[in-house]
Amino acid sequence: MLDLDDNARERELAAIAGRTARIHRWLVALLAASAEQPGEDLSTLFERVGQAAQKDAVSRHEVTLAPDTRVGAWRIEHAVGHGGMGTVYKARRADGAFEMEAAVKVIRVRRAALEERLTMERQLLARLSHRGIARLIDGGSTGDGHAFLVMEWVPGRDLDAYVHDEAPALGRRLDLFEQMASAASHAHQRRVVHGDLKPSNVRVNDEGAVRLVDFGIARLLEEGEASGESPLRALTPEFAAPELRAGESPSTQSDVWSLGAMLYWLLTDSLLQSRAGPIHGESLQRSIPRRDDLAAIVARATAEDPRDRYPTVFGLIEDIRRYRTRMPVEARAPTRLYLVKRFVDRHRFAVGMAGAVSAALCLALAGALWQAHRATVERDRAAAQTERALMAEAESTQLAGELEQVVAFQAAQLSAIDVRRMGVGLRTGIAARHRESMARNGMTGPALQERDLEAQRMLARVNFSDLARDALQDNIFENALESIDDQFADQPLLRARLLQTVATTQRAVGLERQAGAPQREALAVRREMLGDQHPDTLESVNRMGQQLMAEGSHDEALAQYRKALAGLEALHGPKHPETLTALSNAGIALEAMGRYVDAEPNFREALQGRREVLGPEHPDTLVSMSNMAALFDGLERPAEALPLYREALGTRRAVLGDDHPDTLRSISNLGVFLAGEDRFDEAEPYYREALAGRTEVLGREHPETLVSTNNMGYLLVNTDRLVEAEHHFQQALSMSRRVRGDQHPLTLVAMNNLADLLHKLGRYEDAEALAAEAVSGGRQSLEDGHWYLGVFLNRQGRELAALGRFDEAEAVMLESHGIFVEAFGAEHGHTQVVVKSLADVYASWHEVAPGAGHDEHASAWRARLINEE
């Protein structure tokens, strides 16, 4: 700039002013200073100007507030931190309106318009309602004109202090990252960016839950610059995207970069800016598994060009989840070798089994897959030839109809997939090829029989339904999705139909997480092309509800079901089968949320309508019958529930057969009911039949099989077979983490059940750690007031009491009691369980601290019990 003549310099400054007003002002100041000291060395000049500016800023804007100073409605207690933006104080509400702690940040700047902008900003930030985001509560100006912001007080430690103190393992670090990224994603969906994501703006409480602070402040402080007011930027260079350091405004893409930089920091304990060169696997510690995948994720998130980053924070989160489930990550090129490596990584046992039996088994498996692949290729070639012939002969007016037939055929083929039949065929084919291989090698008689039995024993340890499901995902569904995108890119409605079929089929075979992307895309396309009230759109809305239920988002699922119900009722009337399905689904969502009374009208109307329209033995009618039984069970009306459970099971056995998934569901439901009535001897045969059937038909890792594995553990605990129970609970939790994710509601239930068992085994510290994880996960993934959280809190309270931490136990158990009273009322069985727990805890507390009034509390809570034995 100094080398330019006056005219050129003015033109360059004008161009910079149009892009970034702040940099323009800095340059003008530097140029003016250089004119005053023309002979001064440039580096010395920069240092002198910077020091002078800093000294001037501090002298003009530094604010120190003494304890008991009144700031608006808040009274300062003490300073808790200092930064480039100002000083943070802990404060309490001082006007007597209510009791509340808060963090007050006094900004080192005087701005006439800041208070007005604060009002607008609070309205914008009011959109944010997420457990991982600290709320902006208040704001205004001090008596001398300095701006202040009042934020929710978040107890705990900054992320950097937490990581330094706790040295968490990789899995825990990724948990922390997912929590903070999820909070940022929530804000982005509501058009709010953070702009200054860094470890000191992430708080971690004692339970390990993450909260982001200072949301929206970066933009708030920037808005005064256009008017020429003194700039004050919330910016930490080590975690700021390149475009922010260049003076551009915060954006969702700059937040993606900052999250990528924090991920690198979490993985390496070092700053991204401190390294030179590209990021690759060797950049991370050798102890990190599949480190090339994580390095690729970091590299994509922190790409120099925002267009090369993940388009959304959610995309970054999804890739982290793919890494954690050993799936191929999107940040890496999907080469054949890479995809094969990830498949082997996910199925080490199956691959090891094949090698242990013999090389012939490997060849047999490869041959079976090759035959399936060849059949697919030949079918596709024939379909393509047929389609080309039709297109050559058909008139343009007939083409759409012909293509629709092809799509209908392909959709029918996908929806007819039977995982069990595929698994049986795979097992039979491998066994037959093994025998053939041994015979070709000259083995006969007893030797051949012995080797055949050995192979059969090895094969019996492999669940071929699981293997078939994984093969479907890797070889059929992924290829189908690629083909849909390639072949139907210019025909969005046909693409949406196939995407919907893929998503529905994936859910049916137990690939619920993988079904999310095609389900969401199918719904989005149909909404855009057809509008909200078209029958196809309403189908996808209803299916979206099913996807959200599978993901554990019951409140969001209910909203989708209600949209579908309103549209279908207007379109078809109240008695149409599709309307009745949406009505029933809404009841299922309400029941899952513990709102049994609200669910009853839905279930009654659906059952009556299906009996009239479909008949008493139709599968949908039997679903409604089973739902009605579960509702009566939840309402504690067992005399009405049991006959319906038995009728639904008997009819399903007769109509569908013993091994149909719906029949297995009825078997499981009846067992759960009997166990809930403490009739464990009667329940056990049903539990074992459901678990064996689901393992055989659906596979060990199918979500419904995981439910049966968990249920079996529960029954074993209640019949004092604790060692056997631990095996089932550990297996259920491990597989649920892998299949559903760590914070899925049913994963949290598995944690809670294992914690209960560990308590019975006297392993209180292990039990409390699991219970705390369940509570933390529940606070983040469940809707407010969900009764599951009450269960988890009660369990944590019992563990804390067992460890002698009675004051902590009291707090969480009182919270649990409040949730159950709100959800079910004071006399419901769930609520009574917590009442008894509280009475027991106070009694135990009295034993170690007599004379403190705990015995009186115990008596008061025991008096609330309706049927104390």
mmCIF file of N, CA and C in Angstrom, residues 479-530:
data_model
loop_
_atom_site.group_PDB
_atom_site.id
_atom_site.type_symbol
_atom_site.label_atom_id
_atom_site.label_comp_id
_atom_site.label_asym_id
_atom_site.label_seq_id
_atom_site.Cartn_x
_atom_site.Cartn_y
_atom_site.Cartn_z
ATOM 1 N N ASN A 479 -25.539 -49.244 -3.532
ATOM 2 C CA ASN A 479 -25.531 -49.210 -4.994
ATOM 3 C C ASN A 479 -26.854 -48.687 -5.543
ATOM 4 N N ALA A 480 -27.950 -49.089 -4.890
ATOM 5 C CA ALA A 480 -29.263 -48.617 -5.354
ATOM 6 C C ALA A 480 -29.364 -47.100 -5.220
ATOM 7 N N LEU A 481 -28.887 -46.556 -4.107
ATOM 8 C CA LEU A 481 -28.957 -45.111 -3.913
ATOM 9 C C LEU A 481 -28.098 -44.367 -4.930
ATOM 10 N N GLU A 482 -26.915 -44.912 -5.229
ATOM 11 C CA GLU A 482 -26.080 -44.289 -6.256
ATOM 12 C C GLU A 482 -26.775 -44.334 -7.610
ATOM 13 N N SER A 483 -27.373 -45.478 -7.936
ATOM 14 C CA SER A 483 -28.064 -45.606 -9.229
ATOM 15 C C SER A 483 -29.267 -44.678 -9.315
ATOM 16 N N ILE A 484 -29.981 -44.542 -8.203
ATOM 17 C CA ILE A 484 -31.138 -43.636 -8.193
ATOM 18 C C ILE A 484 -30.697 -42.212 -8.495
ATOM 19 N N ASP A 485 -29.610 -41.789 -7.866
ATOM 20 C CA ASP A 485 -29.114 -40.429 -8.110
ATOM 21 C C ASP A 485 -28.647 -40.261 -9.553
ATOM 22 N N ASP A 486 -27.984 -41.303 -10.094
ATOM 23 C CA ASP A 486 -27.442 -41.197 -11.453
ATOM 24 C C ASP A 486 -28.538 -41.263 -12.512
ATOM 25 N N GLN A 487 -29.450 -42.231 -12.372
ATOM 26 C CA GLN A 487 -30.389 -42.537 -13.442
ATOM 27 C C GLN A 487 -31.673 -41.701 -13.384
ATOM 28 N N PHE A 488 -31.968 -41.124 -12.226
ATOM 29 C CA PHE A 488 -33.224 -40.389 -12.099
ATOM 30 C C PHE A 488 -32.998 -38.951 -11.643
ATOM 31 N N ALA A 489 -31.808 -38.426 -11.960
ATOM 32 C CA ALA A 489 -31.483 -37.066 -11.533
ATOM 33 C C ALA A 489 -32.452 -36.045 -12.093
ATOM 34 N N ASP A 490 -32.925 -36.281 -13.343
ATOM 35 C CA ASP A 490 -33.841 -35.327 -13.975
ATOM 36 C C ASP A 490 -35.297 -35.761 -13.864
ATOM 37 N N GLN A 491 -35.574 -36.764 -13.034
ATOM 38 C CA GLN A 491 -36.953 -37.221 -12.818
ATOM 39 C C GLN A 491 -37.186 -37.315 -11.302
ATOM 40 N N PRO A 492 -37.325 -36.186 -10.654
ATOM 41 C CA PRO A 492 -37.326 -36.160 -9.188
ATOM 42 C C PRO A 492 -38.432 -36.986 -8.550
ATOM 43 N N LEU A 493 -39.592 -37.066 -9.157
ATOM 44 C CA LEU A 493 -40.685 -37.801 -8.520
ATOM 45 C C LEU A 493 -40.425 -39.304 -8.526
ATOM 46 N N LEU A 494 -39.882 -39.817 -9.634
ATOM 47 C CA LEU A 494 -39.530 -41.232 -9.656
ATOM 48 C C LEU A 494 -38.381 -41.504 -8.682
ATOM 49 N N ARG A 495 -37.440 -40.572 -8.615
ATOM 50 C CA ARG A 495 -36.344 -40.725 -7.666
ATOM 51 C C ARG A 495 -36.883 -40.773 -6.240
ATOM 52 N N ALA A 496 -37.829 -39.864 -5.940
ATOM 53 C CA ALA A 496 -38.386 -39.822 -4.592
ATOM 54 C C ALA A 496 -39.111 -41.126 -4.261
ATOM 55 N N ARG A 497 -39.786 -41.704 -5.248
ATOM 56 C CA ARG A 497 -40.498 -42.952 -4.982
ATOM 57 C C ARG A 497 -39.524 -44.072 -4.623
ATOM 58 N N LEU A 498 -38.427 -44.159 -5.378
ATOM 59 C CA LEU A 498 -37.441 -45.191 -5.084
ATOM 60 C C LEU A 498 -36.723 -44.917 -3.759
ATOM 61 N N LEU A 499 -36.420 -43.667 -3.488
ATOM 62 C CA LEU A 499 -35.790 -43.327 -2.206
ATOM 63 C C LEU A 499 -36.693 -43.720 -1.038
ATOM 64 N N GLN A 500 -37.988 -43.465 -1.189
ATOM 65 C CA GLN A 500 -38.922 -43.834 -0.125
ATOM 66 C C GLN A 500 -38.949 -45.343 0.073
ATOM 67 N N THR A 501 -38.909 -46.096 -1.044
ATOM 68 C CA THR A 501 -38.903 -47.550 -0.939
ATOM 69 C C THR A 501 -37.640 -48.047 -0.252
ATOM 70 N N VAL A 502 -36.497 -47.472 -0.612
ATOM 71 C CA VAL A 502 -35.237 -47.873 0.022
ATOM 72 C C VAL A 502 -35.294 -47.593 1.522
ATOM 73 N N ALA A 503 -35.743 -46.390 1.900
ATOM 74 C CA ALA A 503 -35.789 -46.025 3.318
ATOM 75 C C ALA A 503 -36.729 -46.949 4.088
ATOM 76 N N THR A 504 -37.901 -47.221 3.533
ATOM 77 C CA THR A 504 -38.865 -48.103 4.205
ATOM 78 C C THR A 504 -38.292 -49.505 4.382
ATOM 79 N N THR A 505 -37.619 -50.008 3.327
ATOM 80 C CA THR A 505 -37.041 -51.347 3.405
ATOM 81 C C THR A 505 -35.889 -51.396 4.390
ATOM 82 N N GLN A 506 -35.049 -50.365 4.398
ATOM 83 C CA GLN A 506 -33.947 -50.334 5.362
ATOM 84 C C GLN A 506 -34.475 -50.390 6.793
ATOM 85 N N ARG A 507 -35.514 -49.626 7.080
ATOM 86 C CA ARG A 507 -36.083 -49.690 8.436
ATOM 87 C C ARG A 507 -36.617 -51.083 8.742
ATOM 88 N N ALA A 508 -37.252 -51.694 7.759
ATOM 89 C CA ALA A 508 -37.867 -53.004 7.982
ATOM 90 C C ALA A 508 -36.832 -54.075 8.305
ATOM 91 N N VAL A 509 -35.627 -53.967 7.729
ATOM 92 C CA VAL A 509 -34.608 -54.982 7.983
ATOM 93 C C VAL A 509 -33.686 -54.597 9.135
ATOM 94 N N GLY A 510 -33.949 -53.444 9.777
ATOM 95 C CA GLY A 510 -33.180 -53.065 10.949
ATOM 96 C C GLY A 510 -32.081 -52.067 10.702
ATOM 97 N N LEU A 511 -32.018 -51.481 9.505
ATOM 98 C CA LEU A 511 -31.000 -50.463 9.189
ATOM 99 C C LEU A 511 -31.611 -49.082 9.400
ATOM 100 N N GLU A 512 -32.006 -48.820 10.637
ATOM 101 C CA GLU A 512 -32.782 -47.612 10.908
ATOM 102 C C GLU A 512 -31.952 -46.344 10.746
ATOM 103 N N ARG A 513 -30.717 -46.350 11.222
ATOM 104 C CA ARG A 513 -29.893 -45.140 11.098
ATOM 105 C C ARG A 513 -29.595 -44.832 9.631
ATOM 106 N N GLN A 514 -29.331 -45.883 8.843
ATOM 107 C CA GLN A 514 -29.013 -45.671 7.433
ATOM 108 C C GLN A 514 -30.217 -45.183 6.643
ATOM 109 N N ALA A 515 -31.428 -45.458 7.145
ATOM 110 C CA ALA A 515 -32.633 -45.050 6.423
ATOM 111 C C ALA A 515 -32.905 -43.551 6.520
ATOM 112 N N GLY A 516 -32.250 -42.869 7.439
ATOM 113 C CA GLY A 516 -32.561 -41.462 7.675
ATOM 114 C C GLY A 516 -32.354 -40.577 6.466
ATOM 115 N N ALA A 517 -31.209 -40.718 5.794
ATOM 116 C CA ALA A 517 -30.897 -39.815 4.672
ATOM 117 C C ALA A 517 -31.867 -39.984 3.505
ATOM 118 N N PRO A 518 -32.089 -41.219 2.985
ATOM 119 C CA PRO A 518 -33.055 -41.337 1.885
ATOM 120 C C PRO A 518 -34.476 -40.945 2.293
ATOM 121 N N GLN A 519 -34.837 -41.196 3.567
ATOM 122 C CA GLN A 519 -36.178 -40.806 4.011
ATOM 123 C C GLN A 519 -36.358 -39.292 3.955
ATOM 124 N N ARG A 520 -35.374 -38.576 4.462
ATOM 125 C CA ARG A 520 -35.472 -37.115 4.479
ATOM 126 C C ARG A 520 -35.462 -36.544 3.064
ATOM 127 N N GLU A 521 -34.657 -37.140 2.200
ATOM 128 C CA GLU A 521 -34.609 -36.631 0.820
ATOM 129 C C GLU A 521 -35.921 -36.906 0.096
ATOM 130 N N ALA A 522 -36.480 -38.096 0.290
ATOM 131 C CA ALA A 522 -37.768 -38.414 -0.365
ATOM 132 C C ALA A 522 -38.846 -37.422 0.056
ATOM 133 N N LEU A 523 -38.908 -37.123 1.350
ATOM 134 C CA LEU A 523 -39.913 -36.179 1.835
ATOM 135 C C LEU A 523 -39.669 -34.782 1.264
ATOM 136 N N ALA A 524 -38.425 -34.352 1.245
ATOM 137 C CA ALA A 524 -38.113 -33.008 0.756
ATOM 138 C C ALA A 524 -38.485 -32.859 -0.717
ATOM 139 N N VAL A 525 -38.176 -33.859 -1.524
ATOM 140 C CA VAL A 525 -38.488 -33.792 -2.955
ATOM 141 C C VAL A 525 -39.993 -33.757 -3.167
ATOM 142 N N ARG A 526 -40.697 -34.620 -2.486
ATOM 143 C CA ARG A 526 -42.148 -34.672 -2.686
ATOM 144 C C ARG A 526 -42.823 -33.382 -2.217
ATOM 145 N N ARG A 527 -42.347 -32.830 -1.107
ATOM 146 C CA ARG A 527 -42.924 -31.560 -0.660
ATOM 147 C C ARG A 527 -42.707 -30.466 -1.703
ATOM 148 N N GLU A 528 -41.495 -30.415 -2.241
ATOM 149 C CA GLU A 528 -41.168 -29.359 -3.196
ATOM 150 C C GLU A 528 -41.943 -29.528 -4.499
ATOM 151 N N MET A 529 -42.050 -30.772 -4.975
ATOM 152 C CA MET A 529 -42.648 -31.010 -6.286
ATOM 153 C C MET A 529 -44.167 -31.132 -6.242
ATOM 154 N N LEU A 530 -44.699 -31.663 -5.140
ATOM 155 C CA LEU A 530 -46.125 -31.997 -5.096
ATOM 156 C C LEU A 530 -46.927 -31.157 -4.113
#
